[in-house]
Short mmCIF file of N, CA and C in Angstrom, two decimals:
data_model
loop_
_atom_site.label_atom_id
_atom_site.label_comp_id
_atom_site.label_asym_id
_atom_site.label_seq_id
_atom_site.Cartn_x
_atom_site.Cartn_y
_atom_site.Cartn_z
N TYR A 1 -3.53 -1.34 -28.81
CA TYR A 1 -3.37 -0.60 -27.57
C TYR A 1 -1.88 -0.36 -27.34
N TRP A 2 -1.52 0.86 -27.02
CA TRP A 2 -0.14 1.18 -26.71
C TRP A 2 -0.11 2.27 -25.64
N ARG A 3 1.02 2.42 -25.03
CA ARG A 3 1.19 3.45 -24.01
C ARG A 3 2.65 3.85 -23.95
N ILE A 4 2.88 5.03 -23.47
CA ILE A 4 4.24 5.53 -23.28
C ILE A 4 4.59 5.38 -21.81
N PRO A 5 5.69 4.72 -21.49
CA PRO A 5 6.06 4.57 -20.07
C PRO A 5 6.21 5.92 -19.37
N ASP A 6 5.67 5.99 -18.19
CA ASP A 6 5.80 7.17 -17.32
C ASP A 6 6.04 6.62 -15.91
N PRO A 7 7.23 6.06 -15.66
CA PRO A 7 7.45 5.26 -14.45
C PRO A 7 7.41 6.06 -13.15
N TRP A 8 6.96 5.33 -12.11
CA TRP A 8 7.02 5.85 -10.75
C TRP A 8 7.25 4.70 -9.78
N ILE A 9 7.71 5.07 -8.57
CA ILE A 9 8.02 4.07 -7.54
C ILE A 9 7.40 4.48 -6.21
N VAL A 10 7.17 3.47 -5.39
CA VAL A 10 6.57 3.65 -4.07
C VAL A 10 7.38 2.86 -3.05
N ALA A 11 7.72 3.49 -1.93
CA ALA A 11 8.33 2.78 -0.80
C ALA A 11 7.27 2.62 0.27
N ASN A 12 6.82 1.38 0.51
CA ASN A 12 5.84 1.11 1.56
C ASN A 12 6.62 0.75 2.82
N VAL A 13 6.45 1.57 3.87
CA VAL A 13 7.30 1.43 5.06
C VAL A 13 6.73 0.53 6.15
N ASN A 14 5.46 0.13 6.06
CA ASN A 14 4.95 -0.78 7.10
C ASN A 14 4.58 -2.16 6.56
N GLN A 15 4.52 -2.31 5.24
CA GLN A 15 4.25 -3.63 4.66
C GLN A 15 5.48 -4.13 3.89
N ASN A 16 6.53 -3.33 3.93
CA ASN A 16 7.88 -3.73 3.49
C ASN A 16 7.97 -4.18 2.03
N TYR A 17 7.66 -3.26 1.13
CA TYR A 17 7.89 -3.52 -0.28
C TYR A 17 8.17 -2.21 -1.02
N VAL A 18 8.72 -2.35 -2.22
CA VAL A 18 8.87 -1.24 -3.15
C VAL A 18 8.10 -1.62 -4.40
N TRP A 19 7.18 -0.75 -4.82
CA TRP A 19 6.30 -1.00 -5.94
C TRP A 19 6.73 -0.15 -7.12
N CYS A 20 6.69 -0.72 -8.31
CA CYS A 20 6.99 -0.01 -9.56
C CYS A 20 5.73 -0.03 -10.42
N ASP A 21 5.43 1.09 -11.07
CA ASP A 21 4.25 1.14 -11.93
C ASP A 21 4.50 2.05 -13.12
N HIS A 22 3.79 1.79 -14.20
CA HIS A 22 3.85 2.58 -15.43
C HIS A 22 5.21 2.55 -16.12
N TRP A 23 5.98 1.48 -15.92
CA TRP A 23 7.24 1.28 -16.63
C TRP A 23 6.93 0.59 -17.96
N ALA A 24 7.94 0.31 -18.75
CA ALA A 24 7.76 -0.46 -19.98
C ALA A 24 7.40 -1.90 -19.62
N SER A 25 6.75 -2.59 -20.55
CA SER A 25 6.34 -3.98 -20.33
C SER A 25 7.52 -4.94 -20.34
N TYR A 26 7.44 -5.92 -19.46
CA TYR A 26 8.35 -7.08 -19.45
C TYR A 26 9.83 -6.72 -19.40
N ILE A 27 10.18 -5.70 -18.65
CA ILE A 27 11.60 -5.34 -18.56
C ILE A 27 12.14 -5.71 -17.19
N PRO A 28 13.44 -5.98 -17.09
CA PRO A 28 14.04 -6.15 -15.77
C PRO A 28 14.33 -4.77 -15.17
N VAL A 29 14.08 -4.63 -13.88
CA VAL A 29 14.43 -3.41 -13.16
C VAL A 29 15.26 -3.78 -11.94
N ILE A 30 16.14 -2.87 -11.56
CA ILE A 30 17.06 -3.12 -10.44
C ILE A 30 16.75 -2.12 -9.34
N LEU A 31 16.66 -2.63 -8.10
CA LEU A 31 16.43 -1.80 -6.92
C LEU A 31 17.75 -1.53 -6.21
N PHE A 32 17.97 -0.25 -5.88
CA PHE A 32 19.11 0.18 -5.08
C PHE A 32 18.57 0.91 -3.85
N ILE A 33 19.18 0.69 -2.70
CA ILE A 33 18.87 1.47 -1.51
C ILE A 33 20.18 2.06 -1.02
N ASP A 34 20.22 3.38 -0.92
CA ASP A 34 21.43 4.12 -0.55
C ASP A 34 22.62 3.69 -1.41
N GLY A 35 22.36 3.47 -2.71
CA GLY A 35 23.41 3.14 -3.66
C GLY A 35 23.81 1.67 -3.71
N GLU A 36 23.29 0.87 -2.81
CA GLU A 36 23.62 -0.56 -2.79
C GLU A 36 22.58 -1.35 -3.57
N GLU A 37 23.03 -2.17 -4.52
CA GLU A 37 22.11 -2.99 -5.30
C GLU A 37 21.48 -4.05 -4.40
N ILE A 38 20.15 -4.12 -4.42
CA ILE A 38 19.41 -5.01 -3.53
C ILE A 38 18.82 -6.20 -4.28
N ALA A 39 18.14 -5.95 -5.41
CA ALA A 39 17.45 -7.04 -6.10
C ALA A 39 17.09 -6.62 -7.51
N THR A 40 16.75 -7.62 -8.34
CA THR A 40 16.26 -7.41 -9.70
C THR A 40 14.97 -8.19 -9.87
N ILE A 41 13.98 -7.59 -10.51
CA ILE A 41 12.74 -8.28 -10.85
C ILE A 41 12.39 -7.98 -12.30
N ASP A 42 11.52 -8.80 -12.88
CA ASP A 42 10.96 -8.54 -14.21
C ASP A 42 9.55 -8.01 -14.04
N LEU A 43 9.25 -6.91 -14.72
CA LEU A 43 7.92 -6.31 -14.63
C LEU A 43 6.94 -7.04 -15.55
N ASP A 44 5.65 -6.87 -15.31
CA ASP A 44 4.62 -7.54 -16.09
C ASP A 44 4.25 -6.73 -17.33
N TYR A 45 3.22 -7.16 -18.02
CA TYR A 45 2.76 -6.48 -19.23
C TYR A 45 2.45 -5.01 -18.99
N TRP A 46 1.89 -4.70 -17.81
CA TRP A 46 1.47 -3.34 -17.48
C TRP A 46 2.63 -2.49 -16.96
N GLY A 47 3.83 -3.06 -16.91
CA GLY A 47 4.96 -2.30 -16.39
C GLY A 47 4.92 -2.18 -14.88
N GLN A 48 4.33 -3.19 -14.22
CA GLN A 48 4.19 -3.20 -12.77
C GLN A 48 5.00 -4.33 -12.16
N GLY A 49 5.43 -4.13 -10.94
CA GLY A 49 6.13 -5.17 -10.21
C GLY A 49 6.41 -4.73 -8.79
N ARG A 50 6.70 -5.70 -7.93
CA ARG A 50 6.91 -5.42 -6.51
C ARG A 50 8.16 -6.14 -6.03
N PHE A 51 9.01 -5.40 -5.34
CA PHE A 51 10.14 -5.98 -4.62
C PHE A 51 9.62 -6.29 -3.21
N TRP A 52 9.50 -7.57 -2.86
CA TRP A 52 8.94 -7.98 -1.57
C TRP A 52 10.01 -7.99 -0.48
N ASP A 53 9.57 -7.90 0.76
CA ASP A 53 10.43 -8.01 1.95
C ASP A 53 11.57 -7.00 1.91
N ILE A 54 11.25 -5.76 1.55
CA ILE A 54 12.22 -4.68 1.50
C ILE A 54 11.90 -3.70 2.62
N GLU A 55 12.69 -3.72 3.64
CA GLU A 55 12.49 -2.82 4.78
C GLU A 55 13.24 -1.52 4.51
N THR A 56 12.50 -0.41 4.51
CA THR A 56 13.11 0.90 4.30
C THR A 56 12.88 1.77 5.52
N HIS A 57 13.72 2.79 5.65
CA HIS A 57 13.67 3.69 6.81
C HIS A 57 13.74 5.13 6.34
N PRO A 58 13.17 6.06 7.13
CA PRO A 58 13.21 7.47 6.75
C PRO A 58 14.63 7.94 6.42
N GLY A 59 14.72 8.69 5.34
CA GLY A 59 16.00 9.24 4.91
C GLY A 59 16.74 8.39 3.89
N GLN A 60 16.36 7.11 3.77
CA GLN A 60 17.04 6.27 2.79
C GLN A 60 16.65 6.70 1.36
N VAL A 61 17.59 6.53 0.45
CA VAL A 61 17.36 6.85 -0.95
C VAL A 61 17.06 5.54 -1.69
N VAL A 62 15.86 5.45 -2.25
CA VAL A 62 15.42 4.27 -3.00
C VAL A 62 15.46 4.63 -4.48
N THR A 63 16.16 3.81 -5.26
CA THR A 63 16.29 4.04 -6.69
C THR A 63 15.95 2.76 -7.43
N VAL A 64 15.17 2.91 -8.49
CA VAL A 64 14.87 1.79 -9.38
C VAL A 64 15.28 2.23 -10.78
N THR A 65 15.96 1.34 -11.48
CA THR A 65 16.44 1.66 -12.82
C THR A 65 16.16 0.50 -13.77
N GLY A 66 15.84 0.85 -15.01
CA GLY A 66 15.60 -0.17 -16.03
C GLY A 66 15.14 0.44 -17.33
N SER A 67 15.56 -0.13 -18.44
CA SER A 67 15.14 0.28 -19.78
C SER A 67 15.36 1.77 -20.04
N GLY A 68 16.46 2.30 -19.53
CA GLY A 68 16.79 3.70 -19.77
C GLY A 68 16.16 4.68 -18.81
N PHE A 69 15.33 4.20 -17.88
CA PHE A 69 14.70 5.07 -16.89
C PHE A 69 15.35 4.86 -15.54
N THR A 70 15.41 5.93 -14.76
CA THR A 70 15.85 5.86 -13.36
C THR A 70 14.91 6.72 -12.54
N LYS A 71 14.34 6.13 -11.49
CA LYS A 71 13.46 6.86 -10.57
C LYS A 71 14.05 6.76 -9.17
N THR A 72 14.04 7.87 -8.46
CA THR A 72 14.61 7.92 -7.12
C THR A 72 13.63 8.64 -6.20
N THR A 73 13.49 8.11 -4.99
CA THR A 73 12.68 8.77 -3.98
C THR A 73 13.40 8.65 -2.63
N ILE A 74 13.19 9.62 -1.79
CA ILE A 74 13.72 9.59 -0.42
C ILE A 74 12.59 9.13 0.48
N VAL A 75 12.83 8.10 1.28
CA VAL A 75 11.81 7.56 2.17
C VAL A 75 11.48 8.61 3.24
N ARG A 76 10.22 8.95 3.33
CA ARG A 76 9.74 9.97 4.27
C ARG A 76 9.41 9.34 5.63
N ASN A 77 9.43 10.17 6.63
CA ASN A 77 9.01 9.77 7.97
C ASN A 77 7.49 9.66 7.95
N LEU A 78 6.97 8.45 8.02
CA LEU A 78 5.53 8.23 7.96
C LEU A 78 5.20 6.96 8.72
N THR A 79 4.30 7.07 9.69
CA THR A 79 3.88 5.89 10.45
C THR A 79 2.37 5.79 10.46
N LEU A 80 1.89 4.58 10.63
CA LEU A 80 0.48 4.31 10.85
C LEU A 80 0.37 3.86 12.30
N GLU A 81 -0.31 4.64 13.11
CA GLU A 81 -0.44 4.33 14.53
C GLU A 81 -1.70 3.54 14.85
N GLY A 82 -2.72 3.67 13.99
CA GLY A 82 -3.93 2.92 14.27
C GLY A 82 -5.04 3.12 13.26
N VAL A 83 -5.96 2.17 13.28
CA VAL A 83 -7.18 2.21 12.48
C VAL A 83 -8.31 1.89 13.44
N ASP A 84 -9.28 2.80 13.55
CA ASP A 84 -10.42 2.59 14.44
C ASP A 84 -11.68 2.49 13.59
N GLN A 85 -12.11 1.26 13.33
CA GLN A 85 -13.27 1.07 12.47
C GLN A 85 -14.55 1.58 13.11
N TYR A 86 -14.61 1.70 14.42
CA TYR A 86 -15.83 2.16 15.10
C TYR A 86 -15.93 3.68 15.08
N ALA A 87 -14.80 4.37 15.11
CA ALA A 87 -14.80 5.83 15.01
C ALA A 87 -14.59 6.28 13.56
N ASP A 88 -14.37 5.34 12.64
CA ASP A 88 -14.10 5.62 11.23
C ASP A 88 -12.90 6.55 11.06
N THR A 89 -11.82 6.24 11.79
CA THR A 89 -10.62 7.07 11.70
C THR A 89 -9.38 6.21 11.47
N VAL A 90 -8.39 6.84 10.85
CA VAL A 90 -7.07 6.28 10.65
C VAL A 90 -6.10 7.37 11.08
N PHE A 91 -5.02 7.01 11.81
CA PHE A 91 -4.15 8.05 12.34
C PHE A 91 -2.71 7.58 12.42
N GLY A 92 -1.80 8.54 12.47
CA GLY A 92 -0.38 8.22 12.53
C GLY A 92 0.46 9.46 12.68
N THR A 93 1.72 9.37 12.28
CA THR A 93 2.65 10.50 12.41
C THR A 93 3.47 10.65 11.13
N ALA A 94 3.99 11.84 10.96
CA ALA A 94 4.91 12.17 9.88
C ALA A 94 5.59 13.47 10.29
N ASP A 95 6.48 13.97 9.48
CA ASP A 95 7.11 15.24 9.81
C ASP A 95 6.05 16.34 9.87
N PRO A 96 6.19 17.30 10.82
CA PRO A 96 5.22 18.40 10.90
C PRO A 96 5.07 19.10 9.55
N GLY A 97 3.82 19.40 9.21
CA GLY A 97 3.53 20.10 7.96
C GLY A 97 3.50 19.22 6.73
N SER A 98 3.62 17.91 6.89
CA SER A 98 3.57 17.01 5.74
C SER A 98 2.14 16.91 5.20
N GLU A 99 2.01 16.90 3.89
CA GLU A 99 0.71 16.71 3.25
C GLU A 99 0.53 15.24 2.96
N LEU A 100 -0.60 14.69 3.40
CA LEU A 100 -0.87 13.26 3.31
C LEU A 100 -2.15 13.03 2.52
N ALA A 101 -2.10 12.10 1.58
CA ALA A 101 -3.29 11.64 0.86
C ALA A 101 -3.62 10.25 1.36
N MET A 102 -4.87 10.01 1.71
CA MET A 102 -5.31 8.69 2.17
C MET A 102 -6.32 8.15 1.17
N TRP A 103 -5.94 7.07 0.49
CA TRP A 103 -6.81 6.39 -0.48
C TRP A 103 -7.46 5.21 0.20
N VAL A 104 -8.77 5.04 0.02
CA VAL A 104 -9.52 3.95 0.66
C VAL A 104 -10.47 3.29 -0.32
N TRP A 105 -10.78 2.00 -0.07
CA TRP A 105 -11.76 1.29 -0.87
C TRP A 105 -12.19 0.04 -0.11
N SER A 106 -13.28 -0.55 -0.58
CA SER A 106 -13.82 -1.78 0.00
C SER A 106 -13.84 -2.87 -1.05
N ASP A 107 -13.59 -4.09 -0.61
CA ASP A 107 -13.70 -5.24 -1.51
C ASP A 107 -15.16 -5.67 -1.71
N TYR A 108 -16.06 -5.17 -0.87
CA TYR A 108 -17.41 -5.72 -0.83
C TYR A 108 -18.53 -4.72 -1.11
N GLU A 109 -18.19 -3.46 -1.28
CA GLU A 109 -19.22 -2.47 -1.55
C GLU A 109 -18.64 -1.35 -2.40
N PRO A 110 -19.49 -0.65 -3.16
CA PRO A 110 -18.97 0.43 -4.00
C PRO A 110 -18.51 1.61 -3.16
N GLY A 111 -17.74 2.45 -3.77
CA GLY A 111 -17.27 3.65 -3.08
C GLY A 111 -15.78 3.62 -2.89
N GLY A 112 -15.32 4.58 -2.19
CA GLY A 112 -13.90 4.73 -1.97
C GLY A 112 -13.39 5.96 -2.70
N GLY A 113 -12.19 6.32 -2.40
CA GLY A 113 -11.59 7.50 -2.98
C GLY A 113 -10.48 8.01 -2.10
N ALA A 114 -10.26 9.30 -2.11
CA ALA A 114 -9.16 9.88 -1.35
C ALA A 114 -9.63 11.01 -0.45
N MET A 115 -8.95 11.15 0.67
CA MET A 115 -9.10 12.30 1.57
C MET A 115 -7.70 12.81 1.85
N TYR A 116 -7.60 14.06 2.25
CA TYR A 116 -6.30 14.71 2.40
C TYR A 116 -6.22 15.42 3.75
N THR A 117 -5.00 15.48 4.28
CA THR A 117 -4.78 16.20 5.52
C THR A 117 -3.33 16.68 5.56
N THR A 118 -3.04 17.55 6.50
CA THR A 118 -1.68 18.02 6.76
C THR A 118 -1.38 17.74 8.23
N THR A 119 -0.19 17.22 8.50
CA THR A 119 0.17 16.92 9.89
C THR A 119 0.24 18.20 10.71
N ASP A 120 -0.04 18.08 11.99
CA ASP A 120 0.00 19.25 12.88
C ASP A 120 1.45 19.55 13.29
N ALA A 121 1.62 20.53 14.17
CA ALA A 121 2.96 20.97 14.58
C ALA A 121 3.74 19.88 15.30
N SER A 122 3.04 18.88 15.85
CA SER A 122 3.72 17.76 16.52
C SER A 122 3.94 16.58 15.57
N GLY A 123 3.46 16.69 14.34
CA GLY A 123 3.63 15.62 13.36
C GLY A 123 2.51 14.59 13.35
N ASN A 124 1.42 14.86 14.05
CA ASN A 124 0.30 13.92 14.09
C ASN A 124 -0.66 14.17 12.93
N TRP A 125 -1.23 13.09 12.41
CA TRP A 125 -2.27 13.22 11.40
C TRP A 125 -3.42 12.29 11.74
N LEU A 126 -4.61 12.67 11.29
CA LEU A 126 -5.82 11.88 11.51
C LEU A 126 -6.74 12.10 10.32
N ILE A 127 -7.24 11.01 9.78
CA ILE A 127 -8.25 11.07 8.72
C ILE A 127 -9.54 10.55 9.33
N ASP A 128 -10.60 11.35 9.26
CA ASP A 128 -11.91 10.98 9.80
C ASP A 128 -12.87 10.76 8.63
N PHE A 129 -13.27 9.50 8.45
CA PHE A 129 -14.14 9.13 7.34
C PHE A 129 -15.62 9.23 7.69
N THR A 130 -15.96 9.65 8.90
CA THR A 130 -17.33 9.59 9.40
C THR A 130 -18.36 10.15 8.42
N ALA A 131 -18.10 11.29 7.85
CA ALA A 131 -19.08 11.92 6.95
C ALA A 131 -19.05 11.34 5.54
N THR A 132 -18.07 10.49 5.25
CA THR A 132 -17.89 10.01 3.88
C THR A 132 -18.08 8.52 3.73
N TRP A 133 -17.40 7.72 4.56
CA TRP A 133 -17.46 6.26 4.44
C TRP A 133 -17.51 5.63 5.83
N ASP A 134 -18.17 4.51 5.92
CA ASP A 134 -18.19 3.70 7.13
C ASP A 134 -17.17 2.59 6.92
N ILE A 135 -15.94 2.81 7.42
CA ILE A 135 -14.92 1.78 7.24
C ILE A 135 -15.20 0.63 8.20
N LYS A 136 -15.07 -0.57 7.69
CA LYS A 136 -15.39 -1.78 8.45
C LYS A 136 -14.67 -2.94 7.80
N PRO A 137 -14.85 -4.17 8.29
CA PRO A 137 -14.16 -5.29 7.66
C PRO A 137 -14.36 -5.32 6.15
N GLY A 138 -13.25 -5.51 5.46
CA GLY A 138 -13.26 -5.49 4.01
C GLY A 138 -12.73 -4.20 3.41
N TRP A 139 -12.47 -3.18 4.26
CA TRP A 139 -11.93 -1.90 3.79
C TRP A 139 -10.42 -1.90 3.91
N HIS A 140 -9.77 -1.18 2.98
CA HIS A 140 -8.31 -1.08 2.91
C HIS A 140 -7.94 0.36 2.58
N GLY A 141 -6.69 0.70 2.83
CA GLY A 141 -6.25 2.03 2.43
C GLY A 141 -4.75 2.17 2.45
N TYR A 142 -4.31 3.28 1.85
CA TYR A 142 -2.90 3.65 1.82
C TYR A 142 -2.78 5.13 2.09
N GLY A 143 -1.95 5.49 3.07
CA GLY A 143 -1.61 6.89 3.31
C GLY A 143 -0.31 7.20 2.58
N ARG A 144 -0.28 8.29 1.83
CA ARG A 144 0.86 8.59 0.96
C ARG A 144 1.37 10.00 1.17
N ILE A 145 2.71 10.13 1.15
CA ILE A 145 3.36 11.43 1.08
C ILE A 145 4.13 11.45 -0.22
N HIS A 146 3.69 12.30 -1.15
CA HIS A 146 4.30 12.37 -2.48
C HIS A 146 5.54 13.26 -2.49
N GLU A 147 6.44 12.94 -3.41
CA GLU A 147 7.55 13.84 -3.70
C GLU A 147 6.96 15.14 -4.26
N LEU A 148 7.65 16.24 -4.08
CA LEU A 148 7.13 17.52 -4.54
C LEU A 148 7.11 17.64 -6.06
N ASP A 149 8.03 16.96 -6.75
CA ASP A 149 8.18 17.19 -8.18
C ASP A 149 7.64 16.09 -9.08
N ASP A 150 7.16 14.98 -8.53
CA ASP A 150 6.63 13.93 -9.41
C ASP A 150 5.74 12.98 -8.64
N SER A 151 5.48 11.82 -9.21
CA SER A 151 4.48 10.91 -8.65
C SER A 151 5.05 9.84 -7.71
N ASP A 152 6.34 9.87 -7.41
CA ASP A 152 6.91 8.89 -6.47
C ASP A 152 6.47 9.25 -5.05
N TYR A 153 6.35 8.23 -4.19
CA TYR A 153 5.90 8.53 -2.84
C TYR A 153 6.27 7.44 -1.84
N THR A 154 6.14 7.82 -0.56
CA THR A 154 6.26 6.91 0.58
C THR A 154 4.84 6.63 1.06
N GLU A 155 4.56 5.38 1.44
CA GLU A 155 3.20 5.06 1.88
C GLU A 155 3.20 4.10 3.06
N VAL A 156 2.06 4.11 3.76
CA VAL A 156 1.73 3.09 4.76
C VAL A 156 0.39 2.50 4.35
N GLY A 157 0.25 1.20 4.53
CA GLY A 157 -1.00 0.55 4.17
C GLY A 157 -1.73 0.01 5.38
N TRP A 158 -3.04 -0.15 5.25
CA TRP A 158 -3.83 -0.73 6.33
C TRP A 158 -4.99 -1.53 5.74
N ASP A 159 -5.46 -2.48 6.52
CA ASP A 159 -6.58 -3.33 6.15
C ASP A 159 -7.43 -3.58 7.39
N ILE A 160 -8.72 -3.61 7.19
CA ILE A 160 -9.62 -4.15 8.21
C ILE A 160 -10.11 -5.46 7.61
N HIS A 161 -9.49 -6.53 8.05
CA HIS A 161 -9.73 -7.83 7.42
C HIS A 161 -11.15 -8.33 7.64
N MET A 162 -11.64 -8.98 6.62
CA MET A 162 -12.95 -9.64 6.69
C MET A 162 -12.69 -11.10 7.04
N PRO A 163 -13.04 -11.52 8.28
CA PRO A 163 -12.84 -12.92 8.65
C PRO A 163 -13.63 -13.85 7.72
N TRP A 164 -13.09 -15.02 7.47
CA TRP A 164 -13.75 -15.96 6.58
C TRP A 164 -13.48 -17.39 7.02
N PHE A 165 -14.34 -18.27 6.58
CA PHE A 165 -14.07 -19.70 6.73
C PHE A 165 -14.76 -20.43 5.58
N GLU A 166 -14.28 -21.61 5.30
CA GLU A 166 -14.90 -22.45 4.29
C GLU A 166 -14.85 -23.89 4.77
N ILE A 167 -15.82 -24.65 4.32
CA ILE A 167 -15.94 -26.06 4.71
C ILE A 167 -15.77 -26.92 3.46
N ASN A 168 -14.89 -27.90 3.55
CA ASN A 168 -14.69 -28.84 2.46
C ASN A 168 -15.18 -30.20 2.95
N ILE A 169 -16.37 -30.58 2.49
CA ILE A 169 -16.95 -31.84 2.97
C ILE A 169 -16.27 -33.06 2.37
N VAL A 170 -15.62 -32.91 1.23
CA VAL A 170 -14.91 -34.03 0.61
C VAL A 170 -13.68 -34.38 1.44
N GLU A 171 -12.95 -33.38 1.89
CA GLU A 171 -11.74 -33.60 2.68
C GLU A 171 -12.00 -33.56 4.18
N ASP A 172 -13.26 -33.33 4.57
CA ASP A 172 -13.63 -33.24 5.98
C ASP A 172 -12.74 -32.23 6.70
N ALA A 173 -12.71 -31.01 6.15
CA ALA A 173 -11.82 -29.98 6.69
C ALA A 173 -12.52 -28.62 6.71
N ILE A 174 -12.05 -27.76 7.61
CA ILE A 174 -12.51 -26.38 7.70
C ILE A 174 -11.27 -25.48 7.66
N TRP A 175 -11.30 -24.47 6.80
CA TRP A 175 -10.22 -23.49 6.72
C TRP A 175 -10.78 -22.12 7.08
N GLY A 176 -9.94 -21.26 7.56
CA GLY A 176 -10.37 -19.90 7.85
C GLY A 176 -9.19 -18.97 7.90
N GLY A 177 -9.48 -17.67 7.89
CA GLY A 177 -8.41 -16.69 7.94
C GLY A 177 -8.92 -15.30 8.25
N ASN A 178 -7.99 -14.41 8.45
CA ASN A 178 -8.24 -12.98 8.73
C ASN A 178 -8.98 -12.74 10.04
N TRP A 179 -8.83 -13.64 11.00
CA TRP A 179 -9.41 -13.45 12.32
C TRP A 179 -8.46 -12.59 13.14
N THR A 180 -8.94 -11.97 14.17
CA THR A 180 -8.10 -11.16 15.06
C THR A 180 -7.05 -12.07 15.69
N PRO A 181 -5.77 -11.71 15.57
CA PRO A 181 -4.72 -12.55 16.17
C PRO A 181 -4.98 -12.80 17.65
N GLY A 182 -4.86 -14.05 18.06
CA GLY A 182 -5.03 -14.43 19.46
C GLY A 182 -6.48 -14.66 19.86
N SER A 183 -7.43 -14.41 18.94
CA SER A 183 -8.84 -14.60 19.30
C SER A 183 -9.21 -16.07 19.25
N GLU A 184 -10.24 -16.42 19.98
CA GLU A 184 -10.74 -17.79 20.00
C GLU A 184 -11.87 -17.92 18.98
N VAL A 185 -11.79 -18.92 18.16
CA VAL A 185 -12.82 -19.17 17.15
C VAL A 185 -13.46 -20.51 17.48
N THR A 186 -14.76 -20.54 17.57
CA THR A 186 -15.49 -21.77 17.92
C THR A 186 -16.24 -22.27 16.70
N VAL A 187 -16.10 -23.54 16.40
CA VAL A 187 -16.83 -24.18 15.30
C VAL A 187 -17.78 -25.19 15.91
N THR A 188 -19.05 -25.06 15.58
CA THR A 188 -20.03 -26.01 16.13
C THR A 188 -20.82 -26.67 15.01
#
């Protein structure tokens, strides 16, 4: 099995990371923001890696370089204003006339894919999944604005968490997670 690197980068503006994909295997790459060196990571076998805790803002120039490749993207104005699992909608803002791709999937059921929209004159966007998918706990997605000339993009991510708990009778303990922040959970 072999592949030819075709690198691309992603600036995630609400989960604060820069993602690299389709680079060469096991190479170090360096992240620059507005020309300032920020960090270095080693990519995995698949040429993938993530720079964590990287806060980016619209207009910043994000560059990743390594193994003879350099990829640059300008962080776009893109926000996620909400996810309404009952109305099956996701909405936010971007520059007026921006084309947005929304990728969605579930951890617990088949399906998923992409829907597309263009922001209105005020910069608002809304994706309505009603006719396609019933988004609910366990569903995730990413809204993306791609560069015009290649596969680099700015994205926002969202999750509708599936609450969980587990009981360990050996340690006499109960663990849980993904509950609504501030909610009361009762164990009986």
